[in-house]
Amino acid sequence: MKTSTPATSPAPDPDRGPNQAPDNADNRVNTVPGLTPRRRAAVQVFGAVFMILGLVCLIWQTRGVLAHTRDAYLLDVGVFADAGRAILDHAPLYGEGFPSRSGFAFIYPPVAAVLFVPLTWMDEQVMEMVWTWASLIAAWLVLTMAVHRLTTVLLPGQDVTAVRCRRAAPVAGLAALGFALLFEPLQVHLMYGQINVFLVLLVTVDLLGYTPRQLRGAGVGVAAGIKITPAAYALVFLVTKRWGDLARSFAAFLVTVVAGWVFRSSDSLFFWTEEFFNSERGGGPGYPPNQALTGLLTRAGMDPDTAQTVMVPGLLLIAAVAGWAVYRLSAAGRPVSVLLVLVLAVSVSSPIAVTHHWTGVIVAVTLLAFQATVLVAGRRELWDWPTAVGTLLLVAANLSFGRLDDVDYQSTPNHHYQVFSESGPWSLSDFGVVEYLYGNMQGLAGIVCLALLCVSAWRARPVPARPATSKVTDRAGVQVESAR
């Protein structure tokens, strides 16, 4: 007979994802080495510095973001609003008949246009401000969930300090958002009013286990229905044999497809038979902001068509390696690392992945801060040098100290890829090795970080299972295992 954990026993570790190897949180709580007064003081100082600097960056960057939103035209959300208006006016979503005010095409499935209809209910400036605030909140939620998971690993007990730290995750998430706003991908997302951070939120809720158990997997499916690429995140359900989550993911995706057919059958037919197969609908491989491998190969001198052809088997290879890393990291109870592995694998292997498609790399802030805290605390059992080095490189490569309202924001120091001409030529002989490394540093850092996370996966030890268990639901809504 299954019984719940007594009130006096340690709380289950909410870092555990569903259907992963059961955690040994009960034993670990009793064996976690206590911090010496000196170590505790060092951790408190580090935490205070992180919070203060992060909140200062948050205020500084948010002021620039809001000023830009007030004074500029957000191109992409404008196209989304045009798509919503096309639904209401029965205008075509694709081709020359699409009523685009900017001249840019709508490249998402029809169901996305249906979801964009509410954008037409607001004045343009109000709509843009609402979209910007929603983007900031979405990024904060992603980071808060990651912080909560990692805090539970560092302080898994039920003592006052552990509970307070976990409850402070939303505030720490604000500080992390301040640092994340220094990331060029998130800045560009906000500059254009893009959609990627919302897709990252849907995926994060699922992968970190904050979706109600009966709905887990649906977030990935809905995200895939809006913009095909997130379907790759279902890989975690496949390799960890979470068949229920995989089925719900597929079902949610099918619901979005059917909804698109209900609202727009002709546009749906065109999208799924023609537009879906257009790998360059977001631009060509050589487009400088494209930091996927196709872009790196093209700018190294490879023919663009050849680069895309090479990446067909390359995609399969990266998927296999990422799947292995996801399996290992999931068994070790490291869902935040799993999330970053998939963000990088998807971005590196995509036909086109301009920098705002890399928005999910903001979770690297939390992993790097976690490793720094572990180092300060002297928690050797949690220290992982591949994760620390990889996330440090990734963070450094994506930093932009400009603000969106700066007159010279669109410059090479903020966007390294601007050293390349949009029209080419693209060859090492044209701009040299140094410029190649500088202009492609975001993509190259992503590849290196992905490789180091695979090293981390190889070093990771699976959490041992316990023979007698009962299921308990933690505050995040994750069913975890607890000893009888």
C-alpha positions as a printed NumPy array, in Angstrom:
array([[  0.   ,   0.   ,   0.   ],
       [  1.357,   3.42 ,  -0.972],
       [  1.614,   6.071,   1.682],
       [  2.627,   9.706,   1.527],
       [  5.8  ,  11.019,   3.032],
       [  5.431,  11.9  ,   6.738],
       [  5.488,  15.585,   7.557],
       [  8.743,  15.193,   9.437],
       [ 10.687,  13.64 ,   6.559],
       [ 12.635,  15.68 ,   4.03 ],
       [ 10.682,  17.066,   1.077],
       [ 11.057,  15.267,  -2.245],
       [ 13.532,  16.829,  -4.635],
       [ 11.525,  18.845,  -7.172],
       [ 14.512,  18.843,  -9.533],
       [ 13.397,  15.381, -10.576],
       [ 11.45 ,  15.138, -13.791],
       [  8.652,  12.625, -14.352],
       [  9.523,   9.033, -15.233],
       [ 13.225,   9.651, -14.657],
       [ 15.302,   7.545, -12.313],
       [ 14.028,   7.994,  -8.744],
       [ 16.015,  10.352,  -6.591],
       [ 17.771,   9.557,  -3.347],
       [ 16.866,  12.903,  -1.811],
       [ 16.157,  11.408,   1.615],
       [ 19.679,  10.038,   1.916],
       [ 21.275,  13.046,   0.291],
       [ 19.696,  15.487,   2.729],
       [ 21.418,  13.723,   5.599],
       [ 24.796,  13.572,   3.855],
       [ 25.037,  17.089,   2.438],
       [ 28.129,  18.618,   4.004],
       [ 27.366,  21.612,   6.182],
       [ 28.858,  24.938,   5.22 ],
       [ 31.47 ,  26.414,   7.489],
       [ 30.734,  29.945,   8.708],
       [ 33.332,  31.236,   6.252],
       [ 31.808,  29.359,   3.316],
       [ 28.297,  30.412,   4.303],
       [ 29.374,  34.057,   4.44 ],
       [ 31.044,  33.726,   1.03 ],
       [ 27.874,  32.258,  -0.483],
       [ 25.781,  35.045,   1.023],
       [ 28.139,  37.697,  -0.367],
       [ 28.138,  36.061,  -3.803],
       [ 24.344,  35.822,  -3.761],
       [ 24.   ,  39.459,  -2.745],
       [ 26.372,  40.604,  -5.497],
       [ 24.509,  38.49 ,  -8.074],
       [ 21.157,  39.918,  -6.991],
       [ 22.311,  43.542,  -6.886],
       [ 24.129,  43.466, -10.234],
       [ 21.294,  41.554, -11.874],
       [ 18.617,  43.948, -10.646],
       [ 20.696,  46.963, -11.714],
       [ 21.053,  45.449, -15.198],
       [ 17.328,  44.698, -15.21 ],
       [ 16.37 ,  48.31 , -14.51 ],
       [ 18.95 ,  49.692, -16.947],
       [ 18.046,  47.368, -19.812],
       [ 14.276,  47.462, -19.263],
       [ 14.276,  51.239, -19.576],
       [ 15.957,  50.901, -22.961],
       [ 13.595,  48.142, -24.077],
       [ 10.493,  50.147, -23.163],
       [ 11.86 ,  53.297, -24.809],
       [ 12.516,  51.338, -28.004],
       [  9.019,  49.842, -27.903],
       [  7.509,  53.295, -27.465],
       [  9.499,  54.978, -30.255],
       [ 10.122,  52.242, -32.853],
       [  8.089,  49.89 , -35.025],
       [  8.315,  46.246, -33.949],
       [  8.517,  44.548, -37.329],
       [  7.713,  40.929, -36.513],
       [  4.801,  41.452, -34.156],
       [  3.457,  43.806, -36.802],
       [  3.443,  40.89 , -39.261],
       [  1.742,  38.727, -36.616],
       [ -0.974,  41.364, -36.247],
       [ -1.319,  41.46 , -40.045],
       [ -1.883,  37.684, -39.995],
       [ -4.552,  38.069, -37.326],
       [ -6.226,  40.759, -39.416],
       [ -6.078,  38.478, -42.463],
       [ -8.023,  35.845, -40.509],
       [-10.748,  38.367, -39.669],
       [-10.872,  39.805, -43.206],
       [-10.749,  36.397, -44.931],
       [ -7.577,  37.445, -46.752],
       [ -4.902,  34.895, -47.776],
       [ -2.094,  34.185, -45.296],
       [  0.526,  33.345, -47.908],
       [  1.618,  34.727, -51.249],
       [  1.137,  38.161, -52.762],
       [ -2.385,  38.48 , -51.398],
       [ -1.223,  38.581, -47.766],
       [ -2.009,  42.096, -46.426],
       [  1.462,  42.861, -45.06 ],
       [  2.047,  46.473, -44.108],
       [  5.811,  45.946, -43.936],
       [  6.159,  43.801, -47.045],
       [  7.371,  40.808, -45.02 ],
       [  5.656,  37.45 , -45.428],
       [  3.912,  35.349, -42.796],
       [  5.789,  32.029, -42.482],
       [  4.012,  30.228, -39.634],
       [  1.179,  27.644, -39.718],
       [ -2.399,  28.972, -40.014],
       [ -3.211,  28.201, -36.369],
       [ -0.588,  30.77 , -35.35 ],
       [ -2.48 ,  33.432, -37.288],
       [ -5.637,  32.474, -35.396],
       [ -3.787,  32.925, -32.099],
       [ -2.643,  36.367, -33.275],
       [ -6.21 ,  37.653, -33.766],
       [ -6.274,  39.297, -30.265],
       [ -3.407,  41.527, -31.421],
       [ -5.893,  43.268, -33.714],
       [ -8.082,  44.297, -30.786],
       [ -5.573,  46.898, -29.586],
       [ -4.094,  50.108, -30.858],
       [ -0.71 ,  49.49 , -32.528],
       [  1.377,  51.149, -29.814],
       [ -0.581,  49.477, -27.014],
       [ -0.26 ,  46.121, -28.772],
       [  3.511,  46.5  , -29.083],
       [  3.88 ,  47.476, -25.426],
       [  1.725,  44.536, -24.299],
       [  3.818,  42.178, -26.458],
       [  7.056,  43.53 , -25.   ],
       [  5.878,  43.179, -21.403],
       [  4.59 ,  39.688, -22.143],
       [  7.995,  38.788, -23.61 ],
       [  9.787,  40.039, -20.502],
       [  7.421,  38.103, -18.24 ],
       [  7.882,  34.947, -20.326],
       [ 11.681,  35.223, -20.075],
       [ 11.389,  35.789, -16.31 ],
       [  9.21 ,  32.697, -15.909],
       [ 11.71 ,  30.564, -17.842],
       [ 14.57 ,  31.753, -15.648],
       [ 12.57 ,  31.458, -12.419],
       [ 11.735,  27.828, -13.161],
       [ 15.386,  27.082, -13.911],
       [ 16.511,  28.842, -10.712],
       [ 13.979,  26.897,  -8.633],
       [ 15.149,  23.573, -10.024],
       [ 18.83 ,  24.366,  -9.469],
       [ 18.251,  25.794,  -5.98 ],
       [ 16.633,  22.514,  -4.993],
       [ 19.772,  20.642,  -6.037],
       [ 21.999,  22.953,  -4.008],
       [ 19.722,  23.013,  -0.94 ],
       [ 17.478,  19.922,  -1.043],
       [ 16.448,  19.92 ,   2.613],
       [ 13.558,  21.414,   4.558],
       [ 15.615,  23.658,   6.826],
       [ 14.808,  27.355,   7.007],
       [ 17.619,  28.406,   4.653],
       [ 16.642,  25.889,   1.962],
       [ 12.964,  26.807,   2.071],
       [ 13.703,  30.533,   1.989],
       [ 16.061,  30.151,  -0.973],
       [ 13.495,  28.185,  -2.955],
       [ 10.817,  30.742,  -2.158],
       [ 13.191,  33.48 ,  -3.321],
       [ 13.444,  31.9  ,  -6.797],
       [ 11.128,  34.517,  -8.386],
       [ 13.353,  37.336,  -7.103],
       [ 16.495,  35.503,  -8.215],
       [ 14.733,  35.028, -11.555],
       [ 14.443,  38.813, -11.855],
       [ 18.184,  39.157, -11.256],
       [ 18.855,  36.437, -13.831],
       [ 16.597,  38.303, -16.264],
       [ 18.766,  41.381, -15.786],
       [ 21.796,  39.426, -16.98 ],
       [ 19.767,  37.725, -19.733],
       [ 18.823,  41.143, -21.109],
       [ 22.515,  41.548, -21.919],
       [ 22.187,  38.623, -24.348],
       [ 22.076,  39.672, -27.989],
       [ 19.466,  37.012, -28.914],
       [ 16.98 ,  38.262, -26.305],
       [ 17.673,  41.888, -27.217],
       [ 16.964,  41.189, -30.898],
       [ 13.839,  39.257, -29.941],
       [ 12.593,  42.352, -28.113],
       [ 13.778,  44.696, -30.862],
       [ 11.587,  43.022, -33.493],
       [  8.792,  41.744, -31.251],
       [  9.536,  38.1  , -32.01 ],
       [  7.767,  34.973, -30.745],
       [ 10.636,  32.71 , -29.71 ],
       [ 10.652,  33.381, -25.959],
       [  7.014,  32.271, -25.736],
       [  7.902,  28.994, -27.435],
       [ 10.823,  28.562, -25.031],
       [  8.379,  29.095, -22.154],
       [  6.027,  26.366, -23.429],
       [  8.944,  23.961, -23.783],
       [ 10.476,  24.872, -20.404],
       [  7.228,  24.309, -18.509],
       [  7.138,  20.783, -19.93 ],
       [ 10.815,  19.848, -19.668],
       [ 11.313,  21.187, -16.144],
       [  8.128,  19.52 , -14.949],
       [  5.857,  22.452, -14.106],
       [  3.01 ,  21.314, -16.347],
       [  0.264,  19.38 , -14.507],
       [  1.005,  15.682, -14.883],
       [ -2.113,  15.029, -16.965],
       [ -1.05 ,  17.692, -19.494],
       [  2.703,  17.177, -19.548],
       [  3.968,  17.104, -23.132],
       [  1.218,  19.384, -24.424],
       [  3.445,  22.456, -24.139],
       [  5.955,  21.039, -26.601],
       [  3.132,  19.98 , -28.932],
       [  1.487,  23.408, -28.948],
       [  4.856,  25.121, -29.487],
       [  5.513,  22.802, -32.444],
       [  2.097,  23.637, -33.866],
       [  2.93 ,  27.348, -33.784],
       [  6.462,  27.062, -35.175],
       [  7.493,  23.564, -36.27 ],
       [ 11.038,  23.657, -34.79 ],
       [ 10.065,  22.988, -31.121],
       [  8.924,  19.502, -32.146],
       [ 12.573,  18.504, -31.683],
       [ 12.199,  18.939, -27.916],
       [  9.967,  15.865, -27.832],
       [ 13.253,  13.951, -28.146],
       [ 13.493,  14.007, -24.349],
       [ 10.213,  12.113, -24.057],
       [ 11.403,   9.547, -26.586],
       [ 14.822,   8.748, -25.103],
       [ 13.513,   8.646, -21.525],
       [ 10.57 ,   6.428, -22.575],
       [  7.978,   8.865, -21.302],
       [  5.412,   7.494, -23.714],
       [  2.469,   9.31 , -22.157],
       [  4.218,  12.675, -22.474],
       [  5.221,  11.846, -26.048],
       [  1.643,  10.896, -26.929],
       [  0.25 ,  14.082, -25.375],
       [  2.831,  16.116, -27.264],
       [  1.833,  14.54 , -30.569],
       [ -1.871,  14.896, -29.769],
       [ -1.489,  18.591, -28.918],
       [  0.376,  19.141, -32.183],
       [ -2.4  ,  17.4  , -34.127],
       [ -4.99 ,  19.585, -32.405],
       [ -3.192,  22.713, -33.654],
       [ -3.042,  21.3  , -37.187],
       [ -6.742,  20.412, -37.157],
       [ -7.605,  23.841, -35.745],
       [ -5.699,  25.422, -38.618],
       [ -7.678,  23.335, -41.121],
       [-10.966,  24.303, -39.469],
       [-10.225,  28.019, -39.757],
       [ -8.275,  27.993, -43.033],
       [ -8.377,  24.772, -45.053],
       [ -6.874,  26.223, -48.259],
       [ -4.055,  28.024, -46.43 ],
       [ -3.399,  24.884, -44.383],
       [ -3.138,  22.806, -47.546],
       [ -0.643,  25.279, -49.014],
       [  1.441,  25.479, -45.839],
       [  1.726,  21.745, -45.182],
       [  2.34 ,  20.807, -48.825],
       [  4.551,  23.698, -49.987],
       [  5.588,  26.314, -47.429],
       [  6.567,  23.684, -44.862],
       [  9.252,  22.352, -47.216],
       [ 10.758,  25.763, -47.998],
       [ 13.926,  25.648, -45.896],
       [ 14.844,  29.231, -46.843],
       [ 11.575,  30.914, -45.902],
       [ 13.478,  32.608, -43.068],
       [ 16.438,  33.593, -45.275],
       [ 19.426,  31.974, -46.991],
       [ 22.241,  30.117, -45.19 ],
       [ 24.767,  32.897, -45.762],
       [ 22.646,  35.553, -44.063],
       [ 25.095,  36.852, -41.384],
       [ 22.738,  36.53 , -38.373],
       [ 22.327,  32.828, -39.209],
       [ 24.606,  31.201, -36.633],
       [ 23.567,  27.622, -37.387],
       [ 26.112,  25.268, -38.931],
       [ 24.726,  26.042, -42.395],
       [ 25.743,  29.677, -41.887],
       [ 29.169,  28.818, -40.486],
       [ 29.895,  26.476, -43.403],
       [ 28.66 ,  28.956, -46.01 ],
       [ 30.791,  31.756, -44.605],
       [ 33.774,  29.406, -44.604],
       [ 33.411,  29.242, -48.394],
       [ 31.078,  26.27 , -48.915],
       [ 28.317,  26.581, -51.488],
       [ 25.004,  27.358, -49.676],
       [ 23.171,  24.456, -51.319],
       [ 26.016,  22.104, -50.427],
       [ 25.961,  23.344, -46.831],
       [ 22.271,  22.524, -46.528],
       [ 22.784,  19.127, -48.151],
       [ 25.646,  18.296, -45.79 ],
       [ 23.46 ,  19.185, -42.825],
       [ 20.879,  16.514, -43.656],
       [ 23.098,  13.708, -42.286],
       [ 24.573,  16.308, -39.922],
       [ 21.147,  16.841, -38.395],
       [ 20.741,  13.112, -37.807],
       [ 24.184,  12.898, -36.198],
       [ 23.536,  15.868, -33.903],
       [ 20.124,  14.443, -32.975],
       [ 21.7  ,  11.098, -32.064],
       [ 24.423,  12.704, -29.935],
       [ 21.957,  15.083, -28.279],
       [ 19.584,  12.189, -27.591],
       [ 22.356,  10.268, -25.855],
       [ 23.289,  13.339, -23.776],
       [ 19.64 ,  13.948, -22.884],
       [ 19.27 ,  10.342, -21.749],
       [ 22.365,  10.537, -19.528],
       [ 21.53 ,  13.929, -18.042],
       [ 17.902,  12.944, -17.433],
       [ 19.006,   9.826, -15.563],
       [ 21.287,  12.033, -13.461],
       [ 18.389,  14.35 , -12.557],
       [ 19.615,  17.439, -14.448],
       [ 16.63 ,  18.806, -16.408],
       [ 18.046,  22.329, -16.798],
       [ 21.122,  20.92 , -18.53 ],
       [ 18.791,  18.807, -20.683],
       [ 16.945,  21.962, -21.705],
       [ 20.154,  23.75 , -22.716],
       [ 21.415,  20.713, -24.66 ],
       [ 18.236,  20.698, -26.73 ],
       [ 18.258,  24.481, -27.232],
       [ 21.789,  24.261, -28.619],
       [ 21.225,  21.107, -30.667],
       [ 18.134,  22.601, -32.318],
       [ 19.852,  25.935, -33.   ],
       [ 23.077,  24.456, -34.364],
       [ 21.404,  21.915, -36.659],
       [ 18.552,  24.043, -38.034],
       [ 18.592,  25.024, -41.726],
       [ 18.423,  28.643, -40.576],
       [ 18.839,  29.883, -36.99 ],
       [ 19.308,  33.635, -36.8  ],
       [ 20.346,  34.894, -33.406],
       [ 16.88 ,  35.594, -32.003],
       [ 16.092,  31.917, -32.663],
       [ 18.741,  31.196, -29.998],
       [ 16.732,  32.974, -27.272],
       [ 16.63 ,  29.795, -25.178],
       [ 20.341,  30.155, -24.381],
       [ 19.323,  32.555, -21.597],
       [ 19.065,  29.507, -19.296],
       [ 22.876,  29.379, -19.45 ],
       [ 22.834,  32.29 , -16.983],
       [ 21.282,  30.072, -14.317],
       [ 23.608,  27.126, -14.944],
       [ 26.684,  29.361, -14.818],
       [ 25.478,  31.059, -11.624],
       [ 24.776,  27.642, -10.104],
       [ 28.3  ,  26.403, -10.854],
       [ 29.776,  29.613,  -9.453],
       [ 27.736,  29.169,  -6.26 ],
       [ 28.847,  25.548,  -5.984],
       [ 32.469,  26.654,  -6.313],
       [ 32.099,  29.333,  -3.639],
       [ 30.288,  26.907,  -1.331],
       [ 32.937,  24.226,  -1.783],
       [ 30.341,  21.656,  -2.854],
       [ 32.71 ,  19.465,  -4.86 ],
       [ 30.098,  16.771,  -5.456],
       [ 28.049,  19.283,  -7.491],
       [ 30.94 ,  20.961,  -9.33 ],
       [ 31.005,  20.184, -13.052],
       [ 33.793,  21.868, -15.001],
       [ 32.421,  21.101, -18.512],
       [ 29.151,  22.854, -17.656],
       [ 30.98 ,  25.781, -16.061],
       [ 33.366,  26.291, -18.99 ],
       [ 30.713,  25.711, -21.654],
       [ 28.173,  28.118, -20.189],
       [ 30.878,  30.726, -19.534],
       [ 31.884,  30.636, -23.216],
       [ 28.254,  30.751, -24.315],
       [ 27.442,  33.705, -22.077],
       [ 30.559,  35.623, -23.147],
       [ 29.866,  35.07 , -26.859],
       [ 26.29 ,  36.359, -26.59 ],
       [ 26.899,  39.448, -24.458],
       [ 25.829,  42.816, -25.815],
       [ 26.322,  45.837, -23.592],
       [ 24.214,  48.103, -25.781],
       [ 20.628,  49.185, -25.132],
       [ 17.858,  49.024, -27.683],
       [ 17.316,  52.787, -27.473],
       [ 20.989,  53.577, -28.169],
       [ 21.495,  55.483, -31.412],
       [ 24.393,  53.194, -32.346],
       [ 22.824,  49.945, -31.12 ],
       [ 22.952,  48.416, -34.596],
       [ 26.736,  48.13 , -34.613],
       [ 29.368,  45.395, -34.68 ],
       [ 30.195,  45.48 , -30.923],
       [ 26.589,  44.469, -30.202],
       [ 26.077,  42.195, -33.223],
       [ 29.358,  40.485, -34.08 ],
       [ 28.031,  39.017, -37.342],
       [ 27.772,  42.507, -38.825],
       [ 31.432,  42.204, -39.828],
       [ 30.059,  40.182, -42.77 ],
       [ 28.299,  41.671, -45.775],
       [ 24.702,  40.504, -46.174],
       [ 25.261,  39.904, -49.892],
       [ 28.658,  38.212, -49.605],
       [ 31.211,  37.221, -50.693],
       [ 31.597,  34.681, -47.913],
       [ 34.984,  33.03 , -47.792],
       [ 37.894,  32.891, -45.38 ],
       [ 40.045,  34.395, -48.123],
       [ 37.774,  37.452, -48.178],
       [ 37.777,  38.37 , -44.487],
       [ 40.39 ,  36.212, -42.724],
       [ 40.351,  33.841, -39.778],
       [ 40.065,  36.502, -37.059],
       [ 36.976,  38.113, -38.575],
       [ 35.485,  34.68 , -39.216],
       [ 35.876,  33.708, -35.556],
       [ 34.593,  37.082, -34.348],
       [ 31.563,  37.201, -36.621],
       [ 30.595,  33.595, -35.934],
       [ 31.412,  33.501, -32.224],
       [ 27.799,  32.9  , -31.162],
       [ 27.454,  29.816, -33.344],
       [ 30.941,  28.547, -32.529],
       [ 30.385,  29.018, -28.786],
       [ 27.109,  27.13 , -29.117],
       [ 28.894,  24.18 , -30.731],
       [ 31.631,  24.16 , -28.086],
       [ 29.108,  24.436, -25.238],
       [ 27.058,  21.593, -26.715],
       [ 30.187,  19.441, -26.937],
       [ 31.127,  20.232, -23.331],
       [ 27.618,  19.414, -22.13 ],
       [ 28.035,  16.055, -23.858],
       [ 31.255,  15.604, -21.878],
       [ 29.255,  16.484, -18.771],
       [ 26.671,  13.861, -19.749],
       [ 29.425,  11.257, -20.135],
       [ 30.719,  12.117, -16.642],
       [ 27.236,  12.171, -15.08 ],
       [ 26.208,   9.372, -12.747],
       [ 22.619,   8.106, -12.833],
       [ 20.66 ,   8.618,  -9.645],
       [ 20.269,   5.153,  -8.019],
       [ 16.736,   3.827,  -7.793],
       [ 15.102,   2.831,  -4.508],
       [ 13.122,  -0.384,  -4.389],
       [ 10.178,   0.807,  -2.278],
       [  8.608,   4.093,  -3.268],
       [  5.472,   6.12 ,  -3.162],
       [  4.511,   9.   ,  -5.382],
       [  4.264,  12.461,  -3.94 ],
       [  3.459,  15.655,  -5.778],
       [  5.775,  18.581,  -5.083],
       [  4.847,  22.256,  -5.225],
       [  5.802,  22.471,  -8.896],
       [  3.287,  19.758,  -9.724],
       [  5.933,  17.137, -10.502],
       [  5.336,  13.591,  -9.367],
       [  8.522,  12.381,  -7.743],
       [  9.497,   9.271,  -5.837],
       [  9.61 ,   9.193,  -2.051],
       [ 10.648,   6.349,   0.251],
       [  7.959,   4.599,   2.246]])
